[in-house]
Structure formats: C-alpha cells, structure tokens
Amino acid sequence: NAGVTQTPKFQVLKTGQSMTLQCAQDMNHNSMYWYRQDPGMGLRLIYYSASEGTTDKGEVPNGYNVSRLNKREFSLRLESAAPSQTSVYFCASSERLDNYGYTFGSGTRLTVV
Amino acid sequence: AQSVSQHNHHVILSEAASLELGCNYSYGGTVNLFWYVQYPGQHLQLLLKYFSGDPLVKGIKGFEAEFIKSKFSFNLRKPSVQWSDTAEYFCAVNARRALTFGSGTRLQVQP
C-alpha cells in the first residue's frame, strides 16, 4: 500500500545507546517531517526536510539528528539516548511545504531505560 | 510563536450525543487550520481542513468545523457521535514551515 513506512515499530534502548529510526515514503512527496508525541503535549516537530538535500530544525531538535538520504527516505538518529526521549515518533510527508495534506506513518514507540 | 490550545483534554459522551471540541490558535498571519484524528493504535488521519472561503467546512464521517476569525477559533462539531468516533482529536495550524499541533482531546463514546 502506498504511504509512509516507519521502522522499527517498537524499540527499547538503554541510556546512552544510539539508534536510527527509518522512514520511507512512496508517494513522490518532496517534504518530510519527524514529530514526537507525548501524553498531554500533542505532536511536536523535531526536524523537517523541505526537499531532498535540505533539513531544518523544528520545535524540539536537541538530542536528535536527521538525514534526508534521498527523496524517499528521511531518518532520525538519537546519538546518545536519554529517558526524556521516551516517546512515540511519527514520520510524515507532504507534496510540498505549503501543501498541508500530511500523510503519517504508523509510528515508532521508543522506550529509553 | 504560533500555538494551538485545546482546552478539552478528555471528553466522555454517550452515543447520539452532540460533540463540540474547542480549538484556539495564536498566529499573526493568514491561517490554514486542520483537524486530525487518531484512532486507537493507528496513525493520524486528516479529518478536515480550512484554507480560505466558507468558514464552515465539512469533513469525513459527518464532522464539521467553523472558523471564527474574530475569536481565533476552529471548533470541531458532530451532531450525533457514534462509538466508532472514540479517538484522539488534534487541532493544527500552519506555523512557519510545518504544522503546529494542539495537545489533543481524547474522546470516549460510551454505547
């Protein structure tokens, strides 16, 4: 099915470990986004990529890095995981920045112990 | 900075009751407004959106929302809810270059 695919779906990390969350879309969208969802706080933007080759910080970028590998893929890396990064992470894509028809992935539930 | 406030954090209704979820935003320019829904265990899906024109917009599954510019509001309504409407609802507004979401309202519909 066409859409946004995120891997893994679940992950448990120890404090200080690193990992990369993968995201790929097959809709030929130009723009991609990473959000985190925490209870009572809604979704907060971590990083976004307007187009292949560009990335920009969002509201809560600290502790994260991103790579727009190509038009399809946008990865999120935690270099040294902290318990405060326990969250559900959503990747999304849209045709372009000023087109707000976001398509979301199914999420990655990350626990840092 | 742009922000979105959803004052109802948890709403419990019986089937067939009417629904209104509040959303207020803070944004100095032209706004695009959205409601997204997240059913249990699923990802977010677009419910409806407002870009311009008629301030009363209709979305999927019988939902509608009214943009009131003077009140900076974009409340979501449904005349008669169903058990299948149990979900979390997020209001969102355009912000610089990506959407800013509210904190969400968890709707529980009892049979």
Coordinates of C-alpha atoms in Angstrom, one line a residue:
Chain A
N1 CA 0.0 0.0 0.0
A2 CA 1.2 3.5 -0.8
G3 CA 2.1 5.6 2.2
V4 CA 4.8 6.2 4.8
T5 CA 6.6 3.3 6.3
Q6 CA 8.5 3.5 9.6
T7 CA 10.8 1.0 11.2
P8 CA 11.1 -0.3 13.8
K9 CA 7.6 -0.2 15.4
F10 CA 8.9 -0.8 18.9
Q11 CA 12.4 -0.3 20.4
V12 CA 13.8 -0.3 23.9
L13 CA 17.2 1.4 24.5
K14 CA 19.5 1.8 27.4
T15 CA 20.5 5.3 28.3
G16 CA 23.5 6.3 26.2
Q17 CA 22.8 3.9 23.3
S18 CA 22.3 5.2 19.8
M19 CA 19.8 4.2 17.2
T20 CA 18.3 5.4 13.9
L21 CA 14.6 5.5 13.1
Q22 CA 13.9 4.9 9.5
C23 CA 11.2 6.5 7.4
A24 CA 10.4 6.0 3.7
Q25 CA 7.5 7.3 1.5
D26 CA 6.5 6.1 -1.9
M27 CA 4.2 9.0 -2.9
N28 CA 6.9 11.1 -4.6
H29 CA 6.5 13.7 -1.9
N30 CA 9.0 16.5 -1.6
S31 CA 8.7 17.3 2.1
M32 CA 9.1 15.1 5.1
Y33 CA 8.8 15.6 8.9
W34 CA 9.6 14.0 12.2
Y35 CA 7.3 14.5 15.2
R36 CA 7.3 13.1 18.7
Q37 CA 4.1 12.5 20.5
D38 CA 3.9 12.6 24.3
P39 CA 0.8 12.4 26.6
G40 CA -0.8 15.7 27.1
M41 CA 1.6 17.5 24.7
G42 CA 0.3 16.6 21.3
L43 CA 2.8 16.3 18.5
R44 CA 5.9 18.4 18.5
L45 CA 8.1 18.9 15.4
I46 CA 11.6 17.7 15.8
Y47 CA 13.1 18.2 12.3
Y48 CA 11.8 18.6 8.8
S49 CA 13.1 18.5 5.2
A50 CA 11.5 20.7 2.7
S51 CA 13.1 18.9 -0.2
E52 CA 15.9 16.4 -0.9
G53 CA 19.2 17.8 0.4
T54 CA 17.7 20.2 2.9
T55 CA 16.9 19.8 6.6
D56 CA 15.7 22.3 9.2
K57 CA 15.2 22.3 13.0
G58 CA 11.7 22.2 14.5
E59 CA 10.5 22.9 17.9
V60 CA 12.4 20.2 19.8
P61 CA 15.6 19.3 17.9
N62 CA 18.0 18.8 20.8
G63 CA 19.4 15.3 21.1
Y64 CA 18.5 14.4 17.5
N65 CA 20.0 14.4 14.0
V66 CA 18.4 13.7 10.7
S67 CA 19.4 12.7 7.2
R68 CA 17.5 13.1 4.1
L69 CA 19.1 10.2 2.3
N70 CA 17.2 10.7 -1.0
K71 CA 13.7 11.8 -1.9
R72 CA 12.1 8.8 -0.4
E73 CA 13.9 8.4 2.9
F74 CA 14.3 10.6 6.0
S75 CA 16.0 9.1 9.0
L76 CA 16.1 10.3 12.6
R77 CA 19.1 9.5 14.8
L78 CA 19.5 9.5 18.5
E79 CA 23.2 9.7 19.2
S80 CA 23.0 9.1 23.0
A81 CA 19.5 8.2 24.1
A82 CA 18.1 9.7 27.3
P83 CA 15.0 8.7 29.3
S84 CA 13.4 12.1 28.2
Q85 CA 13.4 10.8 24.7
T86 CA 10.9 8.0 25.6
S87 CA 8.1 8.8 23.2
V88 CA 6.2 7.8 20.1
Y89 CA 7.8 9.1 17.0
F90 CA 5.9 9.8 13.8
C91 CA 7.2 10.5 10.4
A92 CA 5.1 12.3 7.9
S93 CA 5.3 13.5 4.3
S94 CA 3.6 16.0 2.1
E95 CA 3.8 17.0 -1.6
R96 CA 5.5 20.3 -0.7
L97 CA 5.8 22.6 2.3
D98 CA 2.8 24.7 1.5
N99 CA 0.7 21.7 0.9
Y100 CA -0.6 20.6 4.3
G101 CA -2.0 17.2 3.3
Y102 CA 0.3 15.3 5.5
T103 CA 0.4 11.5 5.4
F104 CA 1.6 10.0 8.6
G105 CA 3.4 6.7 9.3
S106 CA 2.2 4.3 11.9
G107 CA 4.8 5.4 14.5
T108 CA 7.7 4.1 16.4
R109 CA 7.3 3.5 20.2
L110 CA 10.6 4.1 21.8
T111 CA 11.4 3.5 25.5
V112 CA 14.7 4.5 27.0
V113 CA 15.6 2.9 30.3
Chain B
A1 CA 5.4 32.0 18.1
Q2 CA 2.4 30.1 16.8
S3 CA 0.5 28.0 19.2
V4 CA -2.7 25.9 19.4
S5 CA -4.8 25.3 22.5
Q6 CA -7.2 22.6 23.0
H7 CA -8.9 23.1 26.3
N8 CA -10.9 19.8 26.5
H9 CA -8.4 17.1 27.3
H10 CA -10.8 14.3 27.9
V11 CA -14.4 14.2 26.8
I12 CA -16.9 11.4 27.6
L13 CA -20.2 11.2 25.7
S14 CA -23.0 8.7 25.1
E15 CA -23.8 7.6 21.7
A16 CA -26.1 10.0 19.8
A17 CA -24.9 13.0 21.9
S18 CA -23.7 16.1 20.1
L19 CA -20.0 16.9 20.1
E20 CA -18.1 20.2 20.1
L21 CA -14.3 20.3 20.7
G22 CA -12.6 23.6 21.2
C23 CA -9.6 24.8 19.4
N24 CA -8.0 28.3 19.7
Y25 CA -4.9 29.4 17.9
S26 CA -2.4 32.1 18.1
Y27 CA -1.0 33.2 14.8
G28 CA -0.4 36.7 13.3
G29 CA -0.9 35.9 9.6
T30 CA -3.1 34.1 7.3
V31 CA -4.0 30.7 8.8
N32 CA -4.6 27.3 7.5
L33 CA -6.4 25.1 10.1
F34 CA -6.8 21.4 10.4
W35 CA -8.3 18.7 12.5
Y36 CA -6.7 15.3 12.6
V37 CA -8.0 12.1 14.2
Q38 CA -6.0 9.2 15.7
Y39 CA -8.0 6.1 16.3
P40 CA -6.6 3.7 19.0
G41 CA -3.4 2.1 17.8
Q42 CA -3.4 3.9 14.4
H43 CA -1.6 6.9 12.9
L44 CA -3.1 10.3 12.4
Q45 CA -5.6 10.9 9.6
L46 CA -6.8 14.2 8.2
L47 CA -10.4 14.9 9.3
L48 CA -10.9 18.3 7.6
K49 CA -9.1 21.5 6.7
Y50 CA -9.7 25.1 6.2
F51 CA -7.6 27.2 3.8
S52 CA -10.0 30.0 2.8
G53 CA -13.6 30.8 1.7
D54 CA -16.6 29.4 3.6
P55 CA -15.7 29.3 7.2
L56 CA -17.9 26.3 7.8
V57 CA -16.0 23.3 6.5
K58 CA -17.2 19.7 6.3
G59 CA -15.0 16.7 6.6
I60 CA -15.3 13.0 6.7
K61 CA -17.6 10.9 8.8
G62 CA -20.1 13.7 9.4
F63 CA -17.6 16.1 11.1
E64 CA -17.6 19.8 10.5
A65 CA -15.7 22.8 11.9
E66 CA -16.3 26.5 11.9
F67 CA -13.5 29.1 11.6
I68 CA -14.3 32.2 13.6
K69 CA -11.5 34.7 12.8
S70 CA -12.6 37.2 15.5
K71 CA -12.3 34.5 18.2
F72 CA -9.2 32.8 16.7
S73 CA -11.2 29.6 17.0
F74 CA -11.7 26.5 14.9
N75 CA -14.1 24.3 16.8
L76 CA -14.9 20.7 15.7
R77 CA -18.6 19.6 15.8
K78 CA -20.6 16.5 15.1
P79 CA -24.4 16.4 15.6
S80 CA -24.5 12.7 16.8
V81 CA -21.5 10.7 17.8
Q82 CA -21.0 7.0 17.4
W83 CA -19.0 4.5 19.4
S84 CA -16.6 4.3 16.5
D85 CA -15.7 8.0 17.0
T86 CA -13.7 7.1 20.1
A87 CA -10.3 8.5 19.3
E88 CA -7.9 11.4 20.0
Y89 CA -8.5 14.6 18.1
F90 CA -5.8 17.1 17.3
C91 CA -6.2 20.6 16.0
A92 CA -3.3 22.0 14.0
V93 CA -2.3 25.3 12.4
N94 CA 0.3 26.2 9.9
A95 CA 3.4 27.6 11.5
R96 CA 6.4 28.9 9.7
R97 CA 7.0 25.8 7.6
A98 CA 5.3 23.0 9.3
L99 CA 2.2 22.2 11.2
T100 CA 1.9 23.0 14.9
F101 CA -0.4 20.7 16.8
G102 CA -2.5 21.2 19.9
S103 CA -2.2 18.8 22.8
G104 CA -5.2 16.7 21.7
T105 CA -8.6 15.8 23.1
R106 CA -9.3 12.2 23.9
L107 CA -13.0 11.4 23.1
Q108 CA -14.6 8.4 24.6
V109 CA -18.0 7.5 23.4
Q110 CA -20.0 5.1 25.5
P111 CA -22.5 2.7 23.9

